[in-house]
mmCIF file of N, CA and C in Angstrom:
data_model
loop_
_atom_site.group_PDB
_atom_site.id
_atom_site.type_symbol
_atom_site.label_atom_id
_atom_site.label_comp_id
_atom_site.label_asym_id
_atom_site.label_seq_id
_atom_site.Cartn_x
_atom_site.Cartn_y
_atom_site.Cartn_z
ATOM 1 N N MET A 1 -24.659 -23.915 35.740
ATOM 2 C CA MET A 1 -24.163 -25.121 35.144
ATOM 3 C C MET A 1 -22.907 -24.843 34.321
ATOM 4 N N HIS A 2 -21.905 -25.644 34.523
ATOM 5 C CA HIS A 2 -20.596 -25.479 33.741
ATOM 6 C C HIS A 2 -20.779 -26.162 32.427
ATOM 7 N N ILE A 3 -19.872 -25.788 31.504
ATOM 8 C CA ILE A 3 -19.984 -26.317 30.131
ATOM 9 C C ILE A 3 -19.982 -27.890 30.130
ATOM 10 N N LYS A 4 -18.995 -28.440 30.904
ATOM 11 C CA LYS A 4 -18.925 -29.873 31.011
ATOM 12 C C LYS A 4 -20.193 -30.534 31.463
ATOM 13 N N GLN A 5 -20.871 -29.928 32.446
ATOM 14 C CA GLN A 5 -22.108 -30.462 32.958
ATOM 15 C C GLN A 5 -23.189 -30.394 31.852
ATOM 16 N N PHE A 6 -23.237 -29.323 31.053
ATOM 17 C CA PHE A 6 -24.173 -29.197 29.950
ATOM 18 C C PHE A 6 -23.904 -30.214 28.892
ATOM 19 N N GLN A 7 -22.578 -30.399 28.597
ATOM 20 C CA GLN A 7 -22.186 -31.387 27.569
ATOM 21 C C GLN A 7 -22.622 -32.779 28.058
ATOM 22 N N ASP A 8 -22.400 -33.073 29.295
ATOM 23 C CA ASP A 8 -22.825 -34.397 29.824
ATOM 24 C C ASP A 8 -24.360 -34.550 29.826
ATOM 25 N N LEU A 9 -25.100 -33.496 30.063
ATOM 26 C CA LEU A 9 -26.527 -33.546 30.013
ATOM 27 C C LEU A 9 -27.036 -33.867 28.563
ATOM 28 N N ILE A 10 -26.425 -33.151 27.599
ATOM 29 C CA ILE A 10 -26.778 -33.382 26.189
ATOM 30 C C ILE A 10 -26.413 -34.827 25.806
ATOM 31 N N GLU A 11 -25.217 -35.320 26.300
ATOM 32 C CA GLU A 11 -24.829 -36.673 26.025
ATOM 33 C C GLU A 11 -25.876 -37.671 26.546
ATOM 34 N N THR A 12 -26.315 -37.463 27.752
ATOM 35 C CA THR A 12 -27.356 -38.362 28.332
ATOM 36 C C THR A 12 -28.652 -38.361 27.558
ATOM 37 N N MET A 13 -29.116 -37.158 27.208
ATOM 38 C CA MET A 13 -30.366 -36.979 26.531
ATOM 39 C C MET A 13 -30.375 -37.547 25.086
ATOM 40 N N TYR A 14 -29.351 -37.348 24.371
ATOM 41 C CA TYR A 14 -29.369 -37.548 22.921
ATOM 42 C C TYR A 14 -28.332 -38.444 22.327
ATOM 43 N N SER A 15 -27.416 -39.000 23.085
ATOM 44 C CA SER A 15 -26.220 -39.702 22.545
ATOM 45 C C SER A 15 -26.575 -40.853 21.576
ATOM 46 N N ALA A 16 -27.664 -41.558 21.882
ATOM 47 C CA ALA A 16 -27.990 -42.672 21.003
ATOM 48 C C ALA A 16 -28.330 -42.223 19.605
ATOM 49 N N LYS A 17 -29.228 -41.287 19.517
ATOM 50 C CA LYS A 17 -29.642 -40.662 18.237
ATOM 51 C C LYS A 17 -28.430 -39.998 17.488
ATOM 52 N N ASP A 18 -27.649 -39.290 18.303
ATOM 53 C CA ASP A 18 -26.537 -38.511 17.722
ATOM 54 C C ASP A 18 -25.528 -39.404 17.030
ATOM 55 N N ARG A 19 -25.121 -40.457 17.673
ATOM 56 C CA ARG A 19 -24.132 -41.363 17.153
ATOM 57 C C ARG A 19 -24.607 -42.087 15.884
ATOM 58 N N LYS A 20 -25.914 -42.417 15.812
ATOM 59 C CA LYS A 20 -26.517 -43.008 14.563
ATOM 60 C C LYS A 20 -26.480 -42.021 13.456
ATOM 61 N N ARG A 21 -26.741 -40.720 13.776
ATOM 62 C CA ARG A 21 -26.726 -39.689 12.777
ATOM 63 C C ARG A 21 -25.318 -39.367 12.275
ATOM 64 N N GLY A 22 -24.370 -39.480 13.169
ATOM 65 C CA GLY A 22 -22.945 -39.143 12.833
ATOM 66 C C GLY A 22 -22.709 -37.673 12.782
ATOM 67 N N SER A 23 -21.379 -37.403 12.589
ATOM 68 C CA SER A 23 -20.945 -35.984 12.632
ATOM 69 C C SER A 23 -21.466 -35.164 11.509
ATOM 70 N N ALA A 24 -21.461 -35.751 10.260
ATOM 71 C CA ALA A 24 -21.986 -34.982 9.104
ATOM 72 C C ALA A 24 -23.432 -34.662 9.232
ATOM 73 N N GLY A 25 -24.224 -35.638 9.539
ATOM 74 C CA GLY A 25 -25.640 -35.347 9.714
ATOM 75 C C GLY A 25 -25.976 -34.428 10.930
ATOM 76 N N THR A 26 -25.239 -34.505 11.989
ATOM 77 C CA THR A 26 -25.401 -33.635 13.131
ATOM 78 C C THR A 26 -25.036 -32.226 12.722
ATOM 79 N N PHE A 27 -23.956 -32.110 11.944
ATOM 80 C CA PHE A 27 -23.497 -30.770 11.545
ATOM 81 C C PHE A 27 -24.614 -30.089 10.735
ATOM 82 N N LEU A 28 -25.313 -30.801 9.888
ATOM 83 C CA LEU A 28 -26.390 -30.215 9.131
ATOM 84 C C LEU A 28 -27.469 -29.639 10.094
ATOM 85 N N TRP A 29 -27.814 -30.367 11.110
ATOM 86 C CA TRP A 29 -28.816 -29.832 12.113
ATOM 87 C C TRP A 29 -28.229 -28.643 12.820
ATOM 88 N N PHE A 30 -26.941 -28.640 13.128
ATOM 89 C CA PHE A 30 -26.292 -27.453 13.695
ATOM 90 C C PHE A 30 -26.418 -26.246 12.838
ATOM 91 N N MET A 31 -26.201 -26.409 11.541
ATOM 92 C CA MET A 31 -26.196 -25.303 10.614
ATOM 93 C C MET A 31 -27.610 -24.782 10.439
ATOM 94 N N GLU A 32 -28.611 -25.638 10.547
ATOM 95 C CA GLU A 32 -30.026 -25.206 10.550
ATOM 96 C C GLU A 32 -30.286 -24.351 11.735
ATOM 97 N N GLU A 33 -29.735 -24.709 12.858
ATOM 98 C CA GLU A 33 -29.919 -23.901 14.100
ATOM 99 C C GLU A 33 -29.229 -22.524 13.999
ATOM 100 N N VAL A 34 -28.076 -22.532 13.367
ATOM 101 C CA VAL A 34 -27.350 -21.325 13.104
ATOM 102 C C VAL A 34 -28.127 -20.354 12.291
ATOM 103 N N GLY A 35 -28.827 -20.919 11.250
ATOM 104 C CA GLY A 35 -29.684 -20.116 10.449
ATOM 105 C C GLY A 35 -30.845 -19.551 11.199
ATOM 106 N N GLU A 36 -31.419 -20.288 12.142
ATOM 107 C CA GLU A 36 -32.506 -19.832 12.975
ATOM 108 C C GLU A 36 -32.033 -18.804 13.899
ATOM 109 N N LEU A 37 -30.819 -18.861 14.378
ATOM 110 C CA LEU A 37 -30.172 -17.793 15.229
ATOM 111 C C LEU A 37 -30.079 -16.554 14.387
ATOM 112 N N ALA A 38 -29.584 -16.599 13.161
ATOM 113 C CA ALA A 38 -29.367 -15.503 12.314
ATOM 114 C C ALA A 38 -30.713 -14.807 12.082
ATOM 115 N N ALA A 39 -31.798 -15.491 11.870
ATOM 116 C CA ALA A 39 -33.121 -14.877 11.710
ATOM 117 C C ALA A 39 -33.548 -14.212 13.024
ATOM 118 N N ALA A 40 -33.277 -14.825 14.173
ATOM 119 C CA ALA A 40 -33.664 -14.247 15.431
ATOM 120 C C ALA A 40 -32.929 -12.956 15.725
ATOM 121 N N LEU A 41 -31.603 -12.994 15.338
ATOM 122 C CA LEU A 41 -30.788 -11.786 15.558
ATOM 123 C C LEU A 41 -31.287 -10.614 14.699
ATOM 124 N N ALA A 42 -31.805 -10.944 13.544
ATOM 125 C CA ALA A 42 -32.330 -9.922 12.613
ATOM 126 C C ALA A 42 -33.651 -9.298 13.098
ATOM 127 N N SER A 43 -34.508 -10.158 13.680
ATOM 128 C CA SER A 43 -35.838 -9.648 13.959
ATOM 129 C C SER A 43 -36.542 -10.274 15.127
ATOM 130 N N GLY A 44 -35.841 -11.057 15.948
ATOM 131 C CA GLY A 44 -36.476 -11.793 16.981
ATOM 132 C C GLY A 44 -36.538 -11.003 18.312
ATOM 133 N N THR A 45 -37.348 -11.502 19.199
ATOM 134 C CA THR A 45 -37.447 -10.959 20.551
ATOM 135 C C THR A 45 -36.168 -11.428 21.378
ATOM 136 N N ARG A 46 -35.958 -10.840 22.498
ATOM 137 C CA ARG A 46 -34.846 -11.274 23.351
ATOM 138 C C ARG A 46 -35.036 -12.742 23.711
ATOM 139 N N GLU A 47 -36.274 -13.179 24.031
ATOM 140 C CA GLU A 47 -36.477 -14.617 24.366
ATOM 141 C C GLU A 47 -36.171 -15.498 23.242
ATOM 142 N N GLU A 48 -36.576 -15.151 21.967
ATOM 143 C CA GLU A 48 -36.322 -15.924 20.834
ATOM 144 C C GLU A 48 -34.798 -16.052 20.559
ATOM 145 N N LYS A 49 -34.103 -14.919 20.744
ATOM 146 C CA LYS A 49 -32.634 -14.961 20.550
ATOM 147 C C LYS A 49 -32.021 -15.917 21.605
ATOM 148 N N ALA A 50 -32.448 -15.729 22.888
ATOM 149 C CA ALA A 50 -31.909 -16.590 23.957
ATOM 150 C C ALA A 50 -32.155 -18.095 23.590
ATOM 151 N N GLY A 51 -33.306 -18.390 23.159
ATOM 152 C CA GLY A 51 -33.665 -19.802 22.796
ATOM 153 C C GLY A 51 -32.756 -20.352 21.645
ATOM 154 N N GLU A 52 -32.530 -19.493 20.643
ATOM 155 C CA GLU A 52 -31.696 -19.925 19.524
ATOM 156 C C GLU A 52 -30.231 -20.032 19.903
ATOM 157 N N PHE A 53 -29.751 -19.167 20.787
ATOM 158 C CA PHE A 53 -28.377 -19.291 21.317
ATOM 159 C C PHE A 53 -28.230 -20.653 21.990
ATOM 160 N N ALA A 54 -29.253 -20.986 22.826
ATOM 161 C CA ALA A 54 -29.235 -22.219 23.588
ATOM 162 C C ALA A 54 -29.255 -23.462 22.568
ATOM 163 N N ASP A 55 -30.050 -23.379 21.544
ATOM 164 C CA ASP A 55 -30.123 -24.431 20.585
ATOM 165 C C ASP A 55 -28.753 -24.607 19.865
ATOM 166 N N VAL A 56 -28.175 -23.513 19.429
ATOM 167 C CA VAL A 56 -26.868 -23.546 18.681
ATOM 168 C C VAL A 56 -25.798 -24.196 19.617
ATOM 169 N N PHE A 57 -25.814 -23.745 20.889
ATOM 170 C CA PHE A 57 -24.835 -24.343 21.765
ATOM 171 C C PHE A 57 -25.044 -25.787 22.031
ATOM 172 N N ALA A 58 -26.345 -26.238 22.140
ATOM 173 C CA ALA A 58 -26.698 -27.617 22.333
ATOM 174 C C ALA A 58 -26.183 -28.462 21.133
ATOM 175 N N TRP A 59 -26.465 -28.018 19.957
ATOM 176 C CA TRP A 59 -26.004 -28.725 18.718
ATOM 177 C C TRP A 59 -24.454 -28.722 18.616
ATOM 178 N N LEU A 60 -23.836 -27.629 19.021
ATOM 179 C CA LEU A 60 -22.346 -27.596 19.041
ATOM 180 C C LEU A 60 -21.759 -28.693 19.913
ATOM 181 N N VAL A 61 -22.250 -28.772 21.149
ATOM 182 C CA VAL A 61 -21.725 -29.845 22.046
ATOM 183 C C VAL A 61 -22.178 -31.191 21.604
ATOM 184 N N THR A 62 -23.261 -31.265 20.903
ATOM 185 C CA THR A 62 -23.700 -32.608 20.344
ATOM 186 C C THR A 62 -22.601 -33.098 19.350
ATOM 187 N N ILE A 63 -22.203 -32.221 18.468
ATOM 188 C CA ILE A 63 -21.105 -32.600 17.480
ATOM 189 C C ILE A 63 -19.856 -32.985 18.273
ATOM 190 N N ALA A 64 -19.510 -32.214 19.286
ATOM 191 C CA ALA A 64 -18.378 -32.534 20.069
ATOM 192 C C ALA A 64 -18.432 -33.843 20.716
ATOM 193 N N ASN A 65 -19.652 -34.154 21.254
ATOM 194 C CA ASN A 65 -19.818 -35.512 21.875
ATOM 195 C C ASN A 65 -19.637 -36.622 20.875
ATOM 196 N N VAL A 66 -20.182 -36.473 19.679
ATOM 197 C CA VAL A 66 -19.998 -37.502 18.634
ATOM 198 C C VAL A 66 -18.594 -37.683 18.314
ATOM 199 N N GLU A 67 -17.784 -36.582 18.361
ATOM 200 C CA GLU A 67 -16.369 -36.643 18.056
ATOM 201 C C GLU A 67 -15.483 -36.936 19.198
ATOM 202 N N GLY A 68 -16.093 -36.991 20.397
ATOM 203 C CA GLY A 68 -15.298 -37.337 21.624
ATOM 204 C C GLY A 68 -14.462 -36.158 22.155
ATOM 205 N N ILE A 69 -14.916 -34.935 21.915
ATOM 206 C CA ILE A 69 -14.191 -33.734 22.318
ATOM 207 C C ILE A 69 -14.849 -33.124 23.556
ATOM 208 N N ASP A 70 -14.125 -32.855 24.564
ATOM 209 C CA ASP A 70 -14.608 -32.124 25.794
ATOM 210 C C ASP A 70 -14.452 -30.609 25.454
ATOM 211 N N VAL A 71 -15.590 -29.977 25.265
ATOM 212 C CA VAL A 71 -15.602 -28.547 24.816
ATOM 213 C C VAL A 71 -14.986 -27.647 25.915
ATOM 214 N N GLU A 72 -15.330 -27.902 27.149
ATOM 215 C CA GLU A 72 -14.733 -27.067 28.255
ATOM 216 C C GLU A 72 -13.230 -27.185 28.253
ATOM 217 N N ALA A 73 -12.671 -28.392 28.164
ATOM 218 C CA ALA A 73 -11.228 -28.544 28.208
ATOM 219 C C ALA A 73 -10.631 -27.878 26.951
ATOM 220 N N ALA A 74 -11.263 -28.063 25.773
ATOM 221 C CA ALA A 74 -10.703 -27.495 24.542
ATOM 222 C C ALA A 74 -10.698 -25.985 24.651
ATOM 223 N N ALA A 75 -11.758 -25.355 25.067
ATOM 224 C CA ALA A 75 -11.845 -23.928 25.193
ATOM 225 C C ALA A 75 -10.801 -23.398 26.240
ATOM 226 N N THR A 76 -10.669 -24.085 27.305
ATOM 227 C CA THR A 76 -9.719 -23.703 28.354
ATOM 228 C C THR A 76 -8.351 -23.770 27.823
ATOM 229 N N ALA A 77 -8.007 -24.819 27.127
ATOM 230 C CA ALA A 77 -6.634 -24.979 26.534
ATOM 231 C C ALA A 77 -6.335 -23.919 25.541
ATOM 232 N N LYS A 78 -7.373 -23.484 24.733
ATOM 233 C CA LYS A 78 -7.020 -22.575 23.732
ATOM 234 C C LYS A 78 -7.156 -21.130 24.140
ATOM 235 N N TYR A 79 -8.013 -20.794 25.085
ATOM 236 C CA TYR A 79 -8.272 -19.394 25.433
ATOM 237 C C TYR A 79 -7.982 -18.922 26.817
ATOM 238 N N ALA A 80 -7.737 -19.799 27.716
ATOM 239 C CA ALA A 80 -7.574 -19.404 29.176
ATOM 240 C C ALA A 80 -6.375 -18.513 29.394
ATOM 241 N N SER A 81 -5.334 -18.634 28.572
ATOM 242 C CA SER A 81 -4.128 -17.871 28.800
ATOM 243 C C SER A 81 -4.098 -16.576 27.922
ATOM 244 N N GLY A 82 -5.204 -16.282 27.259
ATOM 245 C CA GLY A 82 -5.294 -15.070 26.443
ATOM 246 C C GLY A 82 -5.572 -15.385 24.991
ATOM 247 N N CYS A 83 -5.604 -14.359 24.224
ATOM 248 C CA CYS A 83 -5.859 -14.450 22.766
ATOM 249 C C CYS A 83 -4.834 -15.444 22.134
ATOM 250 N N PRO A 84 -5.345 -16.424 21.375
ATOM 251 C CA PRO A 84 -4.373 -17.314 20.685
ATOM 252 C C PRO A 84 -3.482 -16.669 19.687
ATOM 253 N N GLY A 85 -3.862 -15.514 19.240
ATOM 254 C CA GLY A 85 -3.052 -14.765 18.257
ATOM 255 C C GLY A 85 -1.870 -13.970 18.933
ATOM 256 N N CYS A 86 -2.275 -13.169 19.892
ATOM 257 C CA CYS A 86 -1.274 -12.289 20.476
ATOM 258 C C CYS A 86 -0.917 -12.654 21.923
ATOM 259 N N GLY A 87 -1.659 -13.502 22.551
ATOM 260 C CA GLY A 87 -1.363 -13.895 23.870
ATOM 261 C C GLY A 87 -1.821 -12.959 24.957
ATOM 262 N N GLU A 88 -2.470 -11.878 24.604
ATOM 263 C CA GLU A 88 -2.946 -10.882 25.569
ATOM 264 C C GLU A 88 -4.355 -11.247 26.028
ATOM 265 N N MET A 89 -4.698 -10.889 27.369
ATOM 266 C CA MET A 89 -6.056 -11.129 27.812
ATOM 267 C C MET A 89 -7.019 -10.209 27.154
ATOM 268 N N VAL A 90 -6.609 -9.025 26.766
ATOM 269 C CA VAL A 90 -7.461 -8.106 25.888
ATOM 270 C C VAL A 90 -6.737 -8.102 24.550
ATOM 271 N N CYS A 91 -7.352 -8.698 23.575
ATOM 272 C CA CYS A 91 -6.705 -8.891 22.289
ATOM 273 C C CYS A 91 -6.137 -7.639 21.733
ATOM 274 N N ALA A 92 -4.930 -7.710 21.313
ATOM 275 C CA ALA A 92 -4.217 -6.583 20.685
ATOM 276 C C ALA A 92 -3.819 -6.832 19.225
ATOM 277 N N CYS A 93 -4.501 -7.813 18.610
ATOM 278 C CA CYS A 93 -4.207 -8.206 17.271
ATOM 279 C C CYS A 93 -4.639 -7.137 16.224
ATOM 280 N N GLY A 94 -5.540 -6.288 16.604
ATOM 281 C CA GLY A 94 -6.060 -5.309 15.656
ATOM 282 C C GLY A 94 -7.265 -5.837 14.882
ATOM 283 N N ASP A 95 -7.987 -4.921 14.306
ATOM 284 C CA ASP A 95 -9.185 -5.270 13.545
ATOM 285 C C ASP A 95 -8.770 -5.499 12.119
ATOM 286 N N VAL A 96 -8.602 -6.766 11.809
ATOM 287 C CA VAL A 96 -8.221 -7.155 10.500
ATOM 288 C C VAL A 96 -9.395 -7.954 9.873
ATOM 289 N N GLU A 97 -9.916 -7.525 8.785
ATOM 290 C CA GLU A 97 -11.086 -8.158 8.202
ATOM 291 C C GLU A 97 -10.580 -9.299 7.384
ATOM 292 N N LYS A 98 -11.284 -10.424 7.541
ATOM 293 C CA LYS A 98 -10.917 -11.663 6.739
ATOM 294 C C LYS A 98 -11.552 -11.501 5.347
ATOM 295 N N PRO A 99 -10.815 -11.975 4.364
ATOM 296 C CA PRO A 99 -11.371 -11.964 2.962
ATOM 297 C C PRO A 99 -12.627 -12.773 2.830
#
């Protein structure tokens, strides 16, 4: 399944509820799933981690749907030609820690 197909599937399944909840409410659900992913990464099984990655991705595209953003097109526009920072396909920006 391509990203656009997945985003369309999530749109079909949940769009009515998602639009009522709005971006801010949906973002809170997304953050809850990110917390569950963090817990799974710390001590979960491979299956638990996979399930949480799927949930985080589903909630991310849910927010994009509410906002009218095509995630596949956005990711392609930003990353298909290389690193947005240096333009290389293998990033040459260096390891700079963010404060």
